[in-house]
Amino acid sequence: MARRTITTLLGATIALLAASPAHATLVYNKASKNGLPKVFVADNDGTHAHRIGTGFQPAVSADGRWVAWIAGNNSNVVKLRLADRSRPARAVTRGSRIVATVQFSPNSKWLGIDAGTRLWIYNIHDRESVKAASGNLRGFSFSPDSASVAFGTAGHSPSFDSPTDLYRFDVATKNRTRITRDRKSLNPLWTPRGIIHDRQRLRDNEAPAYNLFEIQPDGGSLRRITSLRIPPLASGLVPMELSANGKRLLAEYEGQDIGVAFRVNPETGKAHVLGKFSEHGFVAGDLTANGRTVLGVTGGADPSRRHDVVTMPYRGGKAKVLVRRAFAPDWNL
């Protein structure tokens, strides 16, 4: 259920999980005529949907018990609720800027909150938060064992092309350790094989160009994955999710007015678009653990267009509609 710093759609509604958490795994948004989008939870095939709240950027925990979303009118309140709706939603944190994402740890015990210039790690059981990072964040990702979090930061500079590096934060000891010193690294995805991330190449009067690299948590064994030529008005691939066997990587090709899902072979670096490469193409949301199915939306990154929540085979093929007129999906498959 990975989420990256670069947001492809404005706002997101959560799908309300139905009675049985074992089957209620899908969360998504539906637009509202008045006010904030509606948050829903449903079975993983889109059936038995129920409303769980209102707000943006929904996420569901790996065990299917919890749903979190950004609920404030100014995107400054994060709420957390049991997916079965057995208890009212609780306000987790408030801030002046919740601009990017919320993300659960793999063990479902922590909730990471990107507050723009702060990274908070919230203990769901103890209801306490610890500040993992300060500065202008450039993505974050929990370690596979949930003990640490990797994050990118540009320090005090808010510029989109600022120098940025990766760090890791140990939740128990509260120690921060620098991973990279190249001033180019951002958008980490921490996997069992290493931390897949972007390295940016600065360009005159253009957005930085991204390609995918892999590095170990101790800063060693840097390896390039992709070598794409990135045209003007585009940034490149942002890593989103890796299959359990480490052989299938889901990424999002980001750029001005575009967000398109790509499949990437993490060994060879070969990358292929899922669906059509267009402003109205298939936008990735998540990858199943077995790497066979991609969750996402049709209609491209433009929030004003109609979107349907769909699945698509990782190898490409026809999309299957799960929920019509919905967007920003996440699931725990």
Coordinates of N, CA and C in Angstrom, one line a residue, residues 95 234 255 280:
G95 N -2.3 19.7 11.8 CA -1.1 20.5 11.4 C -1.5 21.6 10.4
A234 N 8.2 16.3 -18.1 CA 8.1 15.1 -17.4 C 9.2 14.9 -16.4
G255 N 4.7 13.5 -14.5 CA 5.0 14.7 -15.3 C 3.9 15.7 -15.2
H280 N -4.8 10.7 -20.2 CA -6.0 10.1 -19.7 C -5.8 8.6 -19.5

